């Protein structure tokens, strides 16, 4: 997979606090999408992070609702700490690690 040279941190709220899982060797893709609405145009950034199978920490899988930060984050104690990073909330997770796939990876998307 090309351009898998980024580091992200997946942040999950457990109900008691925030757990950070850094993942190295991923690709980060960002795109601006525009939609026509009643009041004019609406723009939103969409994100896709592809995590090669070899880079995925054992026993860990991103989930809908997690937050992905670009870069290696230190301790996260609340949403305000995430503002220092380019980030998005996970809206979808695609597991592309089936046997027939040549480029086994997990695709994480969000806005």
Short mmCIF file of the C-alpha atoms (twelve columns), coordinates in Angstrom:
data_MODEL
# 
_entry.id   MODEL 
# 
loop_
_atom_site.group_PDB 
_atom_site.id 
_atom_site.type_symbol 
_atom_site.label_atom_id 
_atom_site.label_alt_id 
_atom_site.label_comp_id 
_atom_site.label_asym_id 
_atom_site.label_seq_id 
_atom_site.Cartn_x 
_atom_site.Cartn_y 
_atom_site.Cartn_z 
_atom_site.pdbx_PDB_model_num 
ATOM 1   C CA . UNK A 1   0.000   0.000   0.000  1 
ATOM 2   C CA . UNK A 2   1.348   3.436   -0.925 1 
ATOM 3   C CA . UNK A 3   2.011   6.316   1.436  1 
ATOM 4   C CA . UNK A 4   1.688   4.286   4.623  1 
ATOM 5   C CA . UNK A 5   4.057   6.554   6.486  1 
ATOM 6   C CA . UNK A 6   1.746   8.352   8.899  1 
ATOM 7   C CA . UNK A 7   1.026   7.838   12.579 1 
ATOM 8   C CA . UNK A 8   -2.459  8.099   14.029 1 
ATOM 9   C CA . UNK A 9   -3.864  7.715   17.506 1 
ATOM 10  C CA . UNK A 10  -7.251  6.064   17.968 1 
ATOM 11  C CA . UNK A 11  -9.003  7.471   21.045 1 
ATOM 12  C CA . UNK A 12  -11.794 5.479   22.657 1 
ATOM 13  C CA . UNK A 13  -13.959 6.672   25.537 1 
ATOM 14  C CA . UNK A 14  -14.552 3.780   27.938 1 
ATOM 15  C CA . UNK A 15  -17.026 5.481   30.274 1 
ATOM 16  C CA . UNK A 16  -14.277 5.940   32.837 1 
ATOM 17  C CA . UNK A 17  -11.721 7.747   30.688 1 
ATOM 18  C CA . UNK A 18  -9.988  7.918   27.345 1 
ATOM 19  C CA . UNK A 19  -7.753  5.134   26.035 1 
ATOM 20  C CA . UNK A 20  -5.241  6.061   23.326 1 
ATOM 21  C CA . UNK A 21  -3.934  3.480   20.844 1 
ATOM 22  C CA . UNK A 22  -1.132  4.773   18.586 1 
ATOM 23  C CA . UNK A 23  -0.789  3.084   15.181 1 
ATOM 24  C CA . UNK A 24  2.268   3.649   12.977 1 
ATOM 25  C CA . UNK A 25  2.552   3.058   9.236  1 
ATOM 26  C CA . UNK A 26  -0.923  4.055   8.018  1 
ATOM 27  C CA . UNK A 27  -2.215  6.184   5.145  1 
ATOM 28  C CA . UNK A 28  -4.295  9.325   5.785  1 
ATOM 29  C CA . UNK A 29  -6.526  10.731  3.037  1 
ATOM 30  C CA . UNK A 30  -8.682  13.816  3.344  1 
ATOM 31  C CA . UNK A 31  -11.239 15.164  0.861  1 
ATOM 32  C CA . UNK A 32  -13.625 18.107  0.789  1 
ATOM 33  C CA . UNK A 33  -17.138 17.129  -0.288 1 
ATOM 34  C CA . UNK A 34  -19.798 19.660  -1.260 1 
ATOM 35  C CA . UNK A 35  -23.556 19.057  -1.321 1 
ATOM 36  C CA . UNK A 36  -26.394 21.275  -2.551 1 
ATOM 37  C CA . UNK A 37  -28.955 22.041  0.145  1 
ATOM 38  C CA . UNK A 38  -31.990 24.338  0.424  1 
ATOM 39  C CA . UNK A 39  -29.896 27.175  1.827  1 
ATOM 40  C CA . UNK A 40  -27.003 26.785  -0.628 1 
ATOM 41  C CA . UNK A 41  -23.883 24.678  -0.603 1 
ATOM 42  C CA . UNK A 42  -22.689 22.704  2.397  1 
ATOM 43  C CA . UNK A 43  -19.078 21.553  2.618  1 
ATOM 44  C CA . UNK A 44  -17.654 18.844  4.827  1 
ATOM 45  C CA . UNK A 45  -14.234 17.235  5.105  1 
ATOM 46  C CA . UNK A 46  -14.248 13.460  4.827  1 
ATOM 47  C CA . UNK A 47  -11.398 11.262  5.981  1 
ATOM 48  C CA . UNK A 48  -10.147 7.779   5.173  1 
ATOM 49  C CA . UNK A 49  -7.374  6.079   7.097  1 
ATOM 50  C CA . UNK A 50  -6.108  2.743   5.822  1 
ATOM 51  C CA . UNK A 51  -4.336  0.570   8.375  1 
ATOM 52  C CA . UNK A 52  -2.304  -2.293  6.875  1 
ATOM 53  C CA . UNK A 53  -2.933  -5.620  8.589  1 
ATOM 54  C CA . UNK A 54  0.679   -5.731  9.819  1 
ATOM 55  C CA . UNK A 55  0.328   -2.305  11.507 1 
ATOM 56  C CA . UNK A 56  -2.913  -3.100  13.355 1 
ATOM 57  C CA . UNK A 57  -2.196  -3.776  17.052 1 
ATOM 58  C CA . UNK A 58  -3.065  -7.354  17.984 1 
ATOM 59  C CA . UNK A 59  -6.587  -7.679  19.356 1 
ATOM 60  C CA . UNK A 60  -7.499  -4.080  18.461 1 
ATOM 61  C CA . UNK A 61  -10.099 -2.947  15.925 1 
ATOM 62  C CA . UNK A 62  -11.306 0.662   15.538 1 
ATOM 63  C CA . UNK A 63  -15.046 1.131   16.187 1 
ATOM 64  C CA . UNK A 64  -17.722 3.568   15.120 1 
ATOM 65  C CA . UNK A 65  -17.626 6.454   17.616 1 
ATOM 66  C CA . UNK A 66  -13.854 6.328   18.187 1 
ATOM 67  C CA . UNK A 67  -11.877 9.466   17.363 1 
ATOM 68  C CA . UNK A 68  -8.809  9.269   15.112 1 
ATOM 69  C CA . UNK A 69  -6.100  11.885  15.664 1 
ATOM 70  C CA . UNK A 70  -3.370  12.542  13.112 1 
ATOM 71  C CA . UNK A 71  -0.048  12.035  14.872 1 
ATOM 72  C CA . UNK A 72  1.072   10.469  18.119 1 
ATOM 73  C CA . UNK A 73  -0.961  11.875  20.984 1 
ATOM 74  C CA . UNK A 74  0.032   11.962  24.591 1 
ATOM 75  C CA . UNK A 75  -2.536  11.650  27.339 1 
ATOM 76  C CA . UNK A 76  -6.092  12.640  26.389 1 
ATOM 77  C CA . UNK A 77  -8.271  13.680  29.311 1 
ATOM 78  C CA . UNK A 78  -11.177 15.165  27.358 1 
ATOM 79  C CA . UNK A 79  -12.428 16.500  24.028 1 
ATOM 80  C CA . UNK A 80  -10.510 19.774  24.464 1 
ATOM 81  C CA . UNK A 81  -7.200  17.866  24.277 1 
ATOM 82  C CA . UNK A 82  -8.138  16.544  20.823 1 
ATOM 83  C CA . UNK A 83  -8.487  20.079  19.414 1 
ATOM 84  C CA . UNK A 84  -4.723  20.366  19.016 1 
ATOM 85  C CA . UNK A 85  -4.779  17.579  16.399 1 
ATOM 86  C CA . UNK A 86  -6.347  17.124  12.993 1 
ATOM 87  C CA . UNK A 87  -9.051  14.596  13.884 1 
ATOM 88  C CA . UNK A 88  -12.335 12.973  12.937 1 
ATOM 89  C CA . UNK A 89  -15.012 10.763  14.463 1 
ATOM 90  C CA . UNK A 90  -15.217 7.263   13.007 1 
ATOM 91  C CA . UNK A 91  -18.437 6.716   11.032 1 
ATOM 92  C CA . UNK A 92  -17.488 3.433   9.342  1 
ATOM 93  C CA . UNK A 93  -14.956 0.606   9.573  1 
ATOM 94  C CA . UNK A 94  -14.258 -1.725  6.666  1 
ATOM 95  C CA . UNK A 95  -12.350 -4.944  7.270  1 
ATOM 96  C CA . UNK A 96  -10.518 -5.726  4.029  1 
ATOM 97  C CA . UNK A 97  -8.381  -8.533  5.386  1 
ATOM 98  C CA . UNK A 98  -10.133 -11.431 3.637  1 
ATOM 99  C CA . UNK A 99  -7.979  -14.103 2.042  1 
ATOM 100 C CA . UNK A 100 -8.572  -12.983 -1.541 1 
ATOM 101 C CA . UNK A 101 -7.365  -9.434  -0.840 1 
ATOM 102 C CA . UNK A 102 -3.781  -8.700  -1.882 1 
ATOM 103 C CA . UNK A 103 -3.575  -5.545  0.216  1 
ATOM 104 C CA . UNK A 104 -4.996  -6.629  3.555  1 
ATOM 105 C CA . UNK A 105 -6.031  -3.589  5.572  1 
ATOM 106 C CA . UNK A 106 -8.716  -1.977  7.700  1 
ATOM 107 C CA . UNK A 107 -10.322 1.167   6.243  1 
ATOM 108 C CA . UNK A 108 -11.582 3.727   8.745  1 
ATOM 109 C CA . UNK A 109 -13.810 6.537   7.458  1 
ATOM 110 C CA . UNK A 110 -15.410 9.548   9.038  1 
ATOM 111 C CA . UNK A 111 -16.093 13.248  9.014  1 
# 
